[in-house]
Amino acid sequence: MAFTKNPELLKQLHDAVVEMDEEKTPLLCREALATGMDAYTAIMDGLAAGMDTVGRLYEEKEYFVPELLLCSDAMYAGLEVLRPHVKVGEHTAAGKIIMGVVEGDIHDIGKTLVKTMFEAAGWEIHDLGKDVKLERFAETLQETKANVVALSALMTTSMMAMPKVIGMLKTVDPAVIVLVGGAPLNAEIAARYGADGYAPDAIAAVETATRLITKAA
Ligand code: B1M
């Protein structure tokens, strides 16, 4: 497979997100694909790197919520182009997964990246979206009999709902595998919350879920 890591183009992708350019970002994404750049590299080292800078500008009070929204729109416009081209390695095991961002939290870019990787790996996905009512996860588990539930949170406040959701899920199905992720989490918090796994990024989420369902089989 052709694979280029064109630093100049990655920087342009980064800058287009930071500059809130919803028109230029998808054009650059098409250019990235045309040069043979790996779609996941373009997402992570281009678009998502741009969102990291945006986060820093927000912390430095140079950007405010309206700018964050416009940068997110640019990021999503680029993601639309790149998502269908994301590939993962061997489809060793694919399961059924429920995913969503917990109640009180509307940050869904990271969850969308996680979804993209599971799609590429051939999983059956039940995406509940963002700001998901806590009971909804357990209800959907009952309906779908999924083997994995992936919970995402981007705020230290919203992540505190996770132990409650995990408790509800384990009541429905003690064997269900619960994976958590999002910037404020880490493996230690995940274990304390009673999750079966933690993943720092979208690729690790698929790898961890695949390893856990294989182990449980
Ligand atoms: Co806001 N926001 N935001 N925001 N926002 C943060 C999260 C914040 C850290 C900024 C800051 O203060 N430095 C801060 C939270 C602080 C805290 O924890 N207490 C914050 C705040 C305070 C807020 C508001 C309260 C602001 C306000 O209104 N005054 C408000 C909250 C609204 C709410 O949720 N109720 C708010 C709103 C927004 C926007 C709507 C404007 C926008 C989101 C748009 C959208 O998502 N559609 C936004 C944005 C863009 C951000 C930052 C700048 C960027 C987040 C992002 O998309 N990153 C963020 C600052 C930052 O992160 N530096 C910030 C890129 C994305 C690719 O990374 O989501 O981390 P991430 O996902 C990664 C991994 O974490 C992981 O994989 C992904 C890819 O590798 N991952 C998983 C994620 N989920 C996973 C699940 C898994 C496994 C891995 O398995 C289950």
PDB file of C-alpha atoms and ligand atoms in Angstrom:
ATOM      1  CA  MET A   1       0.000   0.000   0.000  1.00  0.00           C
ATOM      2  CA  ALA A   2       1.317   3.458  -0.861  1.00  0.00           C
ATOM      3  CA  PHE A   3       2.249   5.298   2.303  1.00  0.00           C
ATOM      4  CA  THR A   4       3.607   8.804   2.480  1.00  0.00           C
ATOM      5  CA  LYS A   5       4.043  11.007   5.482  1.00  0.00           C
ATOM      6  CA  ASN A   6       4.217  14.425   3.909  1.00  0.00           C
ATOM      7  CA  PRO A   7       5.051  16.833   6.773  1.00  0.00           C
ATOM      8  CA  GLU A   8       4.157  19.894   4.736  1.00  0.00           C
ATOM      9  CA  LEU A   9       0.695  18.604   3.875  1.00  0.00           C
ATOM     10  CA  LEU A  10       0.132  17.444   7.464  1.00  0.00           C
ATOM     11  CA  LYS A  11       0.995  20.958   8.634  1.00  0.00           C
ATOM     12  CA  GLN A  12      -1.480  22.398   6.114  1.00  0.00           C
ATOM     13  CA  LEU A  13      -4.191  20.076   7.452  1.00  0.00           C
ATOM     14  CA  HIS A  14      -3.326  21.128  10.993  1.00  0.00           C
ATOM     15  CA  ASP A  15      -3.430  24.810  10.053  1.00  0.00           C
ATOM     16  CA  ALA A  16      -6.727  24.521   8.154  1.00  0.00           C
ATOM     17  CA  VAL A  17      -8.424  23.198  11.315  1.00  0.00           C
ATOM     18  CA  VAL A  18      -6.807  25.850  13.511  1.00  0.00           C
ATOM     19  CA  GLU A  19      -7.819  28.539  11.015  1.00  0.00           C
ATOM     20  CA  MET A  20     -11.450  27.261  11.050  1.00  0.00           C
ATOM     21  CA  ASP A  21     -11.367  26.704   7.286  1.00  0.00           C
ATOM     22  CA  GLU A  22     -14.288  24.404   6.566  1.00  0.00           C
ATOM     23  CA  GLU A  23     -13.758  24.646   2.792  1.00  0.00           C
ATOM     24  CA  LYS A  24     -10.017  24.181   2.592  1.00  0.00           C
ATOM     25  CA  THR A  25      -9.853  21.284   5.060  1.00  0.00           C
ATOM     26  CA  PRO A  26     -11.743  18.742   2.882  1.00  0.00           C
ATOM     27  CA  LEU A  27      -9.810  19.876  -0.195  1.00  0.00           C
ATOM     28  CA  LEU A  28      -6.540  19.209   1.602  1.00  0.00           C
ATOM     29  CA  CYS A  29      -7.865  15.826   2.752  1.00  0.00           C
ATOM     30  CA  ARG A  30      -8.570  14.876  -0.869  1.00  0.00           C
ATOM     31  CA  GLU A  31      -5.074  16.011  -1.771  1.00  0.00           C
ATOM     32  CA  ALA A  32      -3.659  13.871   1.050  1.00  0.00           C
ATOM     33  CA  LEU A  33      -5.484  10.804  -0.287  1.00  0.00           C
ATOM     34  CA  ALA A  34      -4.339  11.593  -3.829  1.00  0.00           C
ATOM     35  CA  THR A  35      -0.709  11.638  -2.687  1.00  0.00           C
ATOM     36  CA  GLY A  36      -1.188   8.183  -1.148  1.00  0.00           C
ATOM     37  CA  MET A  37      -1.139   9.372   2.441  1.00  0.00           C
ATOM     38  CA  ASP A  38      -2.619   6.919   4.923  1.00  0.00           C
ATOM     39  CA  ALA A  39      -6.054   8.252   5.957  1.00  0.00           C
ATOM     40  CA  TYR A  40      -5.507   7.568   9.668  1.00  0.00           C
ATOM     41  CA  THR A  41      -2.187   9.452   9.582  1.00  0.00           C
ATOM     42  CA  ALA A  42      -3.916  12.405   7.938  1.00  0.00           C
ATOM     43  CA  ILE A  43      -6.594  12.337  10.648  1.00  0.00           C
ATOM     44  CA  MET A  44      -4.313  11.956  13.656  1.00  0.00           C
ATOM     45  CA  ASP A  45      -1.178  13.864  12.605  1.00  0.00           C
ATOM     46  CA  GLY A  46      -3.089  16.490  10.630  1.00  0.00           C
ATOM     47  CA  LEU A  47      -6.677  17.138  11.780  1.00  0.00           C
ATOM     48  CA  ALA A  48      -6.472  15.895  15.382  1.00  0.00           C
ATOM     49  CA  ALA A  49      -3.099  17.595  15.867  1.00  0.00           C
ATOM     50  CA  GLY A  50      -4.880  20.781  14.801  1.00  0.00           C
ATOM     51  CA  MET A  51      -7.525  20.205  17.482  1.00  0.00           C
ATOM     52  CA  ASP A  52      -4.726  19.845  20.069  1.00  0.00           C
ATOM     53  CA  THR A  53      -3.458  23.283  19.104  1.00  0.00           C
ATOM     54  CA  VAL A  54      -7.018  24.605  19.251  1.00  0.00           C
ATOM     55  CA  GLY A  55      -7.292  23.231  22.817  1.00  0.00           C
ATOM     56  CA  ARG A  56      -4.086  25.059  23.755  1.00  0.00           C
ATOM     57  CA  LEU A  57      -5.341  28.319  22.222  1.00  0.00           C
ATOM     58  CA  TYR A  58      -8.546  27.906  24.245  1.00  0.00           C
ATOM     59  CA  GLU A  59      -6.556  27.412  27.445  1.00  0.00           C
ATOM     60  CA  GLU A  60      -4.516  30.513  26.603  1.00  0.00           C
ATOM     61  CA  LYS A  61      -7.774  32.441  26.116  1.00  0.00           C
ATOM     62  CA  GLU A  62      -6.938  33.233  22.511  1.00  0.00           C
ATOM     63  CA  TYR A  63      -9.873  31.107  21.291  1.00  0.00           C
ATOM     64  CA  PHE A  64     -13.296  30.877  22.897  1.00  0.00           C
ATOM     65  CA  VAL A  65     -16.272  28.524  22.427  1.00  0.00           C
ATOM     66  CA  PRO A  66     -17.379  29.999  19.048  1.00  0.00           C
ATOM     67  CA  GLU A  67     -13.883  29.383  17.641  1.00  0.00           C
ATOM     68  CA  LEU A  68     -13.886  25.834  19.071  1.00  0.00           C
ATOM     69  CA  LEU A  69     -17.143  25.182  17.259  1.00  0.00           C
ATOM     70  CA  LEU A  70     -15.823  26.485  13.937  1.00  0.00           C
ATOM     71  CA  CYS A  71     -12.613  24.458  14.292  1.00  0.00           C
ATOM     72  CA  SER A  72     -14.734  21.366  15.053  1.00  0.00           C
ATOM     73  CA  ASP A  73     -16.774  22.005  11.887  1.00  0.00           C
ATOM     74  CA  ALA A  74     -13.565  22.154   9.838  1.00  0.00           C
ATOM     75  CA  MET A  75     -12.322  18.955  11.506  1.00  0.00           C
ATOM     76  CA  TYR A  76     -15.615  17.175  10.734  1.00  0.00           C
ATOM     77  CA  ALA A  77     -15.569  18.388   7.110  1.00  0.00           C
ATOM     78  CA  GLY A  78     -12.147  16.763   6.731  1.00  0.00           C
ATOM     79  CA  LEU A  79     -13.194  13.616   8.589  1.00  0.00           C
ATOM     80  CA  GLU A  80     -16.089  13.105   6.142  1.00  0.00           C
ATOM     81  CA  VAL A  81     -13.557  12.797   3.326  1.00  0.00           C
ATOM     82  CA  LEU A  82     -11.049  10.613   5.155  1.00  0.00           C
ATOM     83  CA  ARG A  83     -13.273   8.237   7.156  1.00  0.00           C
ATOM     84  CA  PRO A  84     -14.254   5.911   4.289  1.00  0.00           C
ATOM     85  CA  HIS A  85     -10.551   5.395   3.529  1.00  0.00           C
ATOM     86  CA  VAL A  86      -9.419   4.366   7.004  1.00  0.00           C
ATOM     87  CA  LYS A  87      -8.077   0.842   7.107  1.00  0.00           C
ATOM     88  CA  VAL A  88      -6.997  -1.332   9.975  1.00  0.00           C
ATOM     89  CA  GLY A  89      -4.855  -4.461   9.855  1.00  0.00           C
ATOM     90  CA  GLU A  90      -6.153  -8.006   9.996  1.00  0.00           C
ATOM     91  CA  HIS A  91      -9.827  -8.479  10.887  1.00  0.00           C
ATOM     92  CA  THR A  92      -8.941 -11.082  13.476  1.00  0.00           C
ATOM     93  CA  ALA A  93     -12.108 -10.800  15.546  1.00  0.00           C
ATOM     94  CA  ALA A  94     -15.052  -8.469  15.163  1.00  0.00           C
ATOM     95  CA  GLY A  95     -17.827  -8.115  17.684  1.00  0.00           C
ATOM     96  CA  LYS A  96     -20.884  -6.046  18.401  1.00  0.00           C
ATOM     97  CA  ILE A  97     -20.274  -2.728  20.150  1.00  0.00           C
ATOM     98  CA  ILE A  98     -22.375   0.015  21.726  1.00  0.00           C
ATOM     99  CA  MET A  99     -20.699   3.385  22.000  1.00  0.00           C
ATOM    100  CA  GLY A 100     -21.491   6.857  23.194  1.00  0.00           C
ATOM    101  CA  VAL A 101     -20.379   9.962  25.055  1.00  0.00           C
ATOM    102  CA  VAL A 102     -21.794  10.000  28.578  1.00  0.00           C
ATOM    103  CA  GLU A 103     -24.515  12.355  29.774  1.00  0.00           C
ATOM    104  CA  GLY A 104     -23.567  16.002  30.213  1.00  0.00           C
ATOM    105  CA  ASP A 105     -20.798  15.827  27.627  1.00  0.00           C
ATOM    106  CA  ILE A 106     -21.171  16.938  24.005  1.00  0.00           C
ATOM    107  CA  HIS A 107     -17.554  16.402  22.878  1.00  0.00           C
ATOM    108  CA  ASP A 108     -17.928  13.776  20.155  1.00  0.00           C
ATOM    109  CA  ILE A 109     -14.922  14.135  17.847  1.00  0.00           C
ATOM    110  CA  GLY A 110     -12.843  11.536  19.711  1.00  0.00           C
ATOM    111  CA  LYS A 111     -15.784   9.123  19.846  1.00  0.00           C
ATOM    112  CA  THR A 112     -16.295   9.557  16.104  1.00  0.00           C
ATOM    113  CA  LEU A 113     -12.651   8.620  15.517  1.00  0.00           C
ATOM    114  CA  VAL A 114     -13.076   5.560  17.716  1.00  0.00           C
ATOM    115  CA  LYS A 115     -16.197   4.631  15.734  1.00  0.00           C
ATOM    116  CA  THR A 116     -14.299   5.023  12.465  1.00  0.00           C
ATOM    117  CA  MET A 117     -11.693   2.503  13.575  1.00  0.00           C
ATOM    118  CA  PHE A 118     -14.307  -0.028  14.694  1.00  0.00           C
ATOM    119  CA  GLU A 119     -16.142   0.414  11.382  1.00  0.00           C
ATOM    120  CA  ALA A 120     -12.917  -0.204   9.500  1.00  0.00           C
ATOM    121  CA  ALA A 121     -12.362  -3.349  11.572  1.00  0.00           C
ATOM    122  CA  GLY A 122     -15.793  -4.689  10.579  1.00  0.00           C
ATOM    123  CA  TRP A 123     -17.589  -4.389  13.911  1.00  0.00           C
ATOM    124  CA  GLU A 124     -21.380  -4.045  14.213  1.00  0.00           C
ATOM    125  CA  ILE A 125     -21.844  -0.617  15.805  1.00  0.00           C
ATOM    126  CA  HIS A 126     -24.665   0.884  17.822  1.00  0.00           C
ATOM    127  CA  ASP A 127     -23.653   4.536  18.164  1.00  0.00           C
ATOM    128  CA  LEU A 128     -25.779   6.359  20.736  1.00  0.00           C
ATOM    129  CA  GLY A 129     -24.104   9.696  20.004  1.00  0.00           C
ATOM    130  CA  LYS A 130     -23.264  12.298  22.622  1.00  0.00           C
ATOM    131  CA  ASP A 131     -24.769  13.438  25.921  1.00  0.00           C
ATOM    132  CA  VAL A 132     -26.297   9.973  26.278  1.00  0.00           C
ATOM    133  CA  LYS A 133     -28.657   9.417  29.198  1.00  0.00           C
ATOM    134  CA  LEU A 134     -26.978   6.943  31.518  1.00  0.00           C
ATOM    135  CA  GLU A 135     -29.807   4.364  31.429  1.00  0.00           C
ATOM    136  CA  ARG A 136     -29.722   4.338  27.619  1.00  0.00           C
ATOM    137  CA  PHE A 137     -26.490   2.316  27.573  1.00  0.00           C
ATOM    138  CA  ALA A 138     -27.997  -0.491  29.668  1.00  0.00           C
ATOM    139  CA  GLU A 139     -31.275  -0.403  27.705  1.00  0.00           C
ATOM    140  CA  THR A 140     -29.372  -0.733  24.432  1.00  0.00           C
ATOM    141  CA  LEU A 141     -27.311  -3.579  25.852  1.00  0.00           C
ATOM    142  CA  GLN A 142     -30.516  -5.394  26.719  1.00  0.00           C
ATOM    143  CA  GLU A 143     -31.860  -4.820  23.190  1.00  0.00           C
ATOM    144  CA  THR A 144     -28.737  -5.629  21.192  1.00  0.00           C
ATOM    145  CA  LYS A 145     -26.873  -8.168  23.370  1.00  0.00           C
ATOM    146  CA  ALA A 146     -23.630  -6.463  22.332  1.00  0.00           C
ATOM    147  CA  ASN A 147     -20.413  -7.921  23.713  1.00  0.00           C
ATOM    148  CA  VAL A 148     -18.609  -4.584  24.208  1.00  0.00           C
ATOM    149  CA  VAL A 149     -19.704  -1.137  25.416  1.00  0.00           C
ATOM    150  CA  ALA A 150     -17.365   1.825  24.795  1.00  0.00           C
ATOM    151  CA  LEU A 151     -17.877   4.905  26.955  1.00  0.00           C
ATOM    152  CA  SER A 152     -16.252   8.206  26.093  1.00  0.00           C
ATOM    153  CA  ALA A 153     -15.882  11.355  28.249  1.00  0.00           C
ATOM    154  CA  LEU A 154     -13.887  14.516  27.676  1.00  0.00           C
ATOM    155  CA  MET A 155     -14.559  16.291  30.925  1.00  0.00           C
ATOM    156  CA  THR A 156     -13.495  15.547  34.482  1.00  0.00           C
ATOM    157  CA  THR A 157     -17.103  16.234  35.501  1.00  0.00           C
ATOM    158  CA  SER A 158     -18.849  13.945  32.995  1.00  0.00           C
ATOM    159  CA  MET A 159     -16.418  11.049  33.443  1.00  0.00           C
ATOM    160  CA  MET A 160     -17.656  10.675  37.030  1.00  0.00           C
ATOM    161  CA  ALA A 161     -20.864   9.132  35.673  1.00  0.00           C
ATOM    162  CA  MET A 162     -18.944   6.168  34.315  1.00  0.00           C
ATOM    163  CA  PRO A 163     -18.913   3.936  37.428  1.00  0.00           C
ATOM    164  CA  LYS A 164     -22.701   4.268  37.608  1.00  0.00           C
ATOM    165  CA  VAL A 165     -23.101   3.290  33.931  1.00  0.00           C
ATOM    166  CA  ILE A 166     -20.682   0.383  34.348  1.00  0.00           C
ATOM    167  CA  GLY A 167     -22.705  -0.845  37.350  1.00  0.00           C
ATOM    168  CA  MET A 168     -25.922  -0.730  35.302  1.00  0.00           C
ATOM    169  CA  LEU A 169     -24.291  -2.557  32.388  1.00  0.00           C
ATOM    170  CA  LYS A 170     -22.877  -5.314  34.571  1.00  0.00           C
ATOM    171  CA  THR A 171     -26.325  -5.816  36.108  1.00  0.00           C
ATOM    172  CA  VAL A 172     -27.767  -6.426  32.643  1.00  0.00           C
ATOM    173  CA  ASP A 173     -24.888  -8.680  31.581  1.00  0.00           C
ATOM    174  CA  PRO A 174     -22.024  -9.471  33.993  1.00  0.00           C
ATOM    175  CA  ALA A 175     -19.946 -10.739  31.055  1.00  0.00           C
ATOM    176  CA  VAL A 176     -20.163  -7.552  28.994  1.00  0.00           C
ATOM    177  CA  ILE A 177     -16.812  -5.904  28.322  1.00  0.00           C
ATOM    178  CA  VAL A 178     -16.724  -2.202  29.138  1.00  0.00           C
ATOM    179  CA  LEU A 179     -14.064  -0.040  27.592  1.00  0.00           C
ATOM    180  CA  VAL A 180     -13.543   3.595  28.585  1.00  0.00           C
ATOM    181  CA  GLY A 181     -11.562   6.405  27.004  1.00  0.00           C
ATOM    182  CA  GLY A 182     -11.221  10.139  26.552  1.00  0.00           C
ATOM    183  CA  ALA A 183      -8.629  12.739  27.487  1.00  0.00           C
ATOM    184  CA  PRO A 184      -9.210  12.948  31.281  1.00  0.00           C
ATOM    185  CA  LEU A 185      -9.102   9.151  31.767  1.00  0.00           C
ATOM    186  CA  ASN A 186      -6.204   6.772  32.256  1.00  0.00           C
ATOM    187  CA  ALA A 187      -5.747   3.079  33.039  1.00  0.00           C
ATOM    188  CA  GLU A 188      -5.725   3.658  36.786  1.00  0.00           C
ATOM    189  CA  ILE A 189      -9.021   5.595  36.777  1.00  0.00           C
ATOM    190  CA  ALA A 190     -10.552   3.023  34.415  1.00  0.00           C
ATOM    191  CA  ALA A 191      -9.670   0.183  36.793  1.00  0.00           C
ATOM    192  CA  ARG A 192     -11.010   2.138  39.765  1.00  0.00           C
ATOM    193  CA  TYR A 193     -14.270   2.726  37.871  1.00  0.00           C
ATOM    194  CA  GLY A 194     -14.650  -1.030  37.274  1.00  0.00           C
ATOM    195  CA  ALA A 195     -14.040  -0.899  33.503  1.00  0.00           C
ATOM    196  CA  ASP A 196     -12.524  -3.925  31.788  1.00  0.00           C
ATOM    197  CA  GLY A 197     -10.257  -1.840  29.627  1.00  0.00           C
ATOM    198  CA  TYR A 198      -8.928   1.615  28.833  1.00  0.00           C
ATOM    199  CA  ALA A 199      -7.595   2.891  25.527  1.00  0.00           C
ATOM    200  CA  PRO A 200      -5.732   6.157  24.986  1.00  0.00           C
ATOM    201  CA  ASP A 201      -6.637   6.449  21.309  1.00  0.00           C
ATOM    202  CA  ALA A 202      -8.848   5.062  18.567  1.00  0.00           C
ATOM    203  CA  ILE A 203      -6.475   2.374  17.308  1.00  0.00           C
ATOM    204  CA  ALA A 204      -5.760   1.166  20.836  1.00  0.00           C
ATOM    205  CA  ALA A 205      -9.536   0.997  21.442  1.00  0.00           C
ATOM    206  CA  VAL A 206     -10.001  -1.552  18.638  1.00  0.00           C
ATOM    207  CA  GLU A 207      -6.909  -3.500  19.695  1.00  0.00           C
ATOM    208  CA  THR A 208      -8.011  -3.625  23.337  1.00  0.00           C
ATOM    209  CA  ALA A 209     -11.610  -4.609  22.509  1.00  0.00           C
ATOM    210  CA  THR A 210     -10.407  -7.294  20.096  1.00  0.00           C
ATOM    211  CA  ARG A 211      -7.977  -8.700  22.671  1.00  0.00           C
ATOM    212  CA  LEU A 212     -10.663  -8.728  25.387  1.00  0.00           C
ATOM    213  CA  ILE A 213     -13.343 -10.464  23.297  1.00  0.00           C
ATOM    214  CA  THR A 214     -10.806 -13.032  22.084  1.00  0.00           C
ATOM    215  CA  LYS A 215      -9.784 -13.718  25.686  1.00  0.00           C
ATOM    216  CA  ALA A 216     -13.424 -14.043  26.775  1.00  0.00           C
ATOM    217  CA  ALA A 217     -14.315 -16.455  23.936  1.00  0.00           C
TER     218      ALA A 217
HETATM  219 CO1  B1M B   1     -14.710  21.713  25.111  1.00  0.00          CO
HETATM  220  N1  B1M B   1     -13.640  21.346  26.712  1.00  0.00           N
HETATM  221  N2  B1M B   1     -16.110  22.479  26.222  1.00  0.00           N
HETATM  222  N3  B1M B   1     -15.645  21.986  23.442  1.00  0.00           N
HETATM  223  N4  B1M B   1     -13.147  21.197  24.264  1.00  0.00           N
HETATM  224  C1  B1M B   1     -12.402  20.598  26.553  1.00  0.00           C
HETATM  225  C2  B1M B   1     -12.614  19.088  26.691  1.00  0.00           C
HETATM  226  C3  B1M B   1     -11.494  21.192  27.737  1.00  0.00           C
HETATM  227  C4  B1M B   1     -10.380  20.196  28.200  1.00  0.00           C
HETATM  228  C5  B1M B   1     -10.885  22.523  27.257  1.00  0.00           C
HETATM  229  C6  B1M B   1     -10.056  23.176  28.358  1.00  0.00           C
HETATM  230  O1  B1M B   1     -10.613  23.773  29.264  1.00  0.00           O
HETATM  231  N5  B1M B   1      -8.768  23.058  28.297  1.00  0.00           N
HETATM  232  C7  B1M B   1     -12.570  21.498  28.784  1.00  0.00           C
HETATM  233  C8  B1M B   1     -12.915  20.395  29.792  1.00  0.00           C
HETATM  234  C9  B1M B   1     -12.305  20.661  31.153  1.00  0.00           C
HETATM  235  C10 B1M B   1     -12.639  19.570  32.119  1.00  0.00           C
HETATM  236  O2  B1M B   1     -12.304  18.455  31.972  1.00  0.00           O
HETATM  237  N6  B1M B   1     -13.303  19.911  33.166  1.00  0.00           N
HETATM  238  C11 B1M B   1     -13.753  21.865  27.908  1.00  0.00           C
HETATM  239  C12 B1M B   1     -14.858  22.652  28.328  1.00  0.00           C
HETATM  240  C13 B1M B   1     -14.738  23.248  29.732  1.00  0.00           C
HETATM  241  C14 B1M B   1     -15.985  22.898  27.529  1.00  0.00           C
HETATM  242  C15 B1M B   1     -17.246  23.713  27.877  1.00  0.00           C
HETATM  243  C16 B1M B   1     -17.764  23.602  29.318  1.00  0.00           C
HETATM  244  C17 B1M B   1     -16.953  25.176  27.495  1.00  0.00           C
HETATM  245  C18 B1M B   1     -18.051  26.153  27.802  1.00  0.00           C
HETATM  246  O3  B1M B   1     -19.147  26.027  27.324  1.00  0.00           O
HETATM  247  N7  B1M B   1     -17.704  27.128  28.612  1.00  0.00           N
HETATM  248  C19 B1M B   1     -18.258  23.121  26.870  1.00  0.00           C
HETATM  249  C20 B1M B   1     -18.858  21.829  27.450  1.00  0.00           C
HETATM  250  C21 B1M B   1     -20.108  21.441  26.832  1.00  0.00           C
HETATM  251  C22 B1M B   1     -20.541  20.068  27.309  1.00  0.00           C
HETATM  252  O4  B1M B   1     -19.976  19.055  26.922  1.00  0.00           O
HETATM  253  N8  B1M B   1     -21.542  20.040  28.157  1.00  0.00           N
HETATM  254  C23 B1M B   1     -17.340  22.757  25.746  1.00  0.00           C
HETATM  255  C24 B1M B   1     -17.744  22.734  24.410  1.00  0.00           C
HETATM  256  C25 B1M B   1     -16.924  22.410  23.350  1.00  0.00           C
HETATM  257  C26 B1M B   1     -17.345  22.537  21.891  1.00  0.00           C
HETATM  258  C27 B1M B   1     -18.806  22.127  21.647  1.00  0.00           C
HETATM  259  C28 B1M B   1     -17.186  23.991  21.483  1.00  0.00           C
HETATM  260  C29 B1M B   1     -16.244  21.667  21.162  1.00  0.00           C
HETATM  261  C30 B1M B   1     -16.678  20.194  20.927  1.00  0.00           C
HETATM  262  C31 B1M B   1     -17.240  19.949  19.553  1.00  0.00           C
HETATM  263  C32 B1M B   1     -17.444  18.480  19.285  1.00  0.00           C
HETATM  264  O5  B1M B   1     -16.841  17.584  19.890  1.00  0.00           O
HETATM  265  N9  B1M B   1     -18.327  18.233  18.350  1.00  0.00           N
HETATM  266  C33 B1M B   1     -15.126  21.644  22.215  1.00  0.00           C
HETATM  267  C34 B1M B   1     -13.792  21.267  21.941  1.00  0.00           C
HETATM  268  C35 B1M B   1     -13.441  21.101  20.485  1.00  0.00           C
HETATM  269  C36 B1M B   1     -12.814  21.056  22.961  1.00  0.00           C
HETATM  270  C37 B1M B   1     -11.307  20.740  22.819  1.00  0.00           C
HETATM  271  C38 B1M B   1     -10.608  22.028  22.423  1.00  0.00           C
HETATM  272  C39 B1M B   1     -10.922  19.664  21.816  1.00  0.00           C
HETATM  273  C40 B1M B   1     -11.579  18.280  22.014  1.00  0.00           C
HETATM  274  C41 B1M B   1     -11.299  17.425  20.806  1.00  0.00           C
HETATM  275  O6  B1M B   1     -12.160  17.272  19.945  1.00  0.00           O
HETATM  276  N10 B1M B   1     -10.065  16.898  20.682  1.00  0.00           N
HETATM  277  C42 B1M B   1     -10.955  20.256  24.296  1.00  0.00           C
HETATM  278  C43 B1M B   1      -9.531  20.627  24.723  1.00  0.00           C
HETATM  279  C44 B1M B   1      -8.553  19.508  24.443  1.00  0.00           C
HETATM  280  O7  B1M B   1      -8.893  18.343  24.341  1.00  0.00           O
HETATM  281  N11 B1M B   1      -7.303  19.874  24.388  1.00  0.00           N
HETATM  282  C45 B1M B   1     -12.069  20.790  25.086  1.00  0.00           C
HETATM  283  C46 B1M B   1      -9.628  16.119  19.509  1.00  0.00           C
HETATM  284  C47 B1M B   1     -10.018  14.644  19.679  1.00  0.00           C
HETATM  285  C48 B1M B   1      -9.500  13.862  18.472  1.00  0.00           C
HETATM  286  O8  B1M B   1      -9.379  14.137  20.823  1.00  0.00           O
HETATM  287  O9  B1M B   1     -11.555  13.865  22.064  1.00  0.00           O
HETATM  288  O10 B1M B   1      -9.333  13.513  23.241  1.00  0.00           O
HETATM  289  P1  B1M B   1     -10.167  13.413  22.026  1.00  0.00           P
HETATM  290  O11 B1M B   1     -10.225  11.877  21.554  1.00  0.00           O
HETATM  291  C49 B1M B   1      -9.084  11.047  21.467  1.00  0.00           C
HETATM  292  C50 B1M B   1      -8.765  10.305  22.776  1.00  0.00           C
HETATM  293  O12 B1M B   1      -9.162  10.967  23.933  1.00  0.00           O
HETATM  294  C51 B1M B   1      -9.386   8.974  22.585  1.00  0.00           C
HETATM  295  O13 B1M B   1      -9.319   8.730  21.191  1.00  0.00           O
HETATM  296  C52 B1M B   1      -9.470   9.962  20.480  1.00  0.00           C
HETATM  297  C53 B1M B   1      -8.623   9.891  19.225  1.00  0.00           C
HETATM  298  O14 B1M B   1      -7.396   9.318  19.429  1.00  0.00           O
HETATM  299  N12 B1M B   1     -10.776   8.697  22.997  1.00  0.00           N
HETATM  300  C54 B1M B   1     -11.129   7.408  23.281  1.00  0.00           C
HETATM  301  C55 B1M B   1     -11.852   9.472  23.105  1.00  0.00           C
HETATM  302  N13 B1M B   1     -12.907   8.744  23.462  1.00  0.00           N
HETATM  303  C56 B1M B   1     -12.501   7.474  23.573  1.00  0.00           C
HETATM  304  C57 B1M B   1     -13.179   6.298  23.912  1.00  0.00           C
HETATM  305  C58 B1M B   1     -12.449   5.086  23.946  1.00  0.00           C
HETATM  306  C59 B1M B   1     -11.108   5.079  23.661  1.00  0.00           C
HETATM  307  C60 B1M B   1     -10.414   6.219  23.311  1.00  0.00           C
HETATM  308  O15 B1M B   1     -12.977   3.891  24.243  1.00  0.00           O
HETATM  309  C61 B1M B   1     -14.222   3.828  24.787  1.00  0.00           C
END
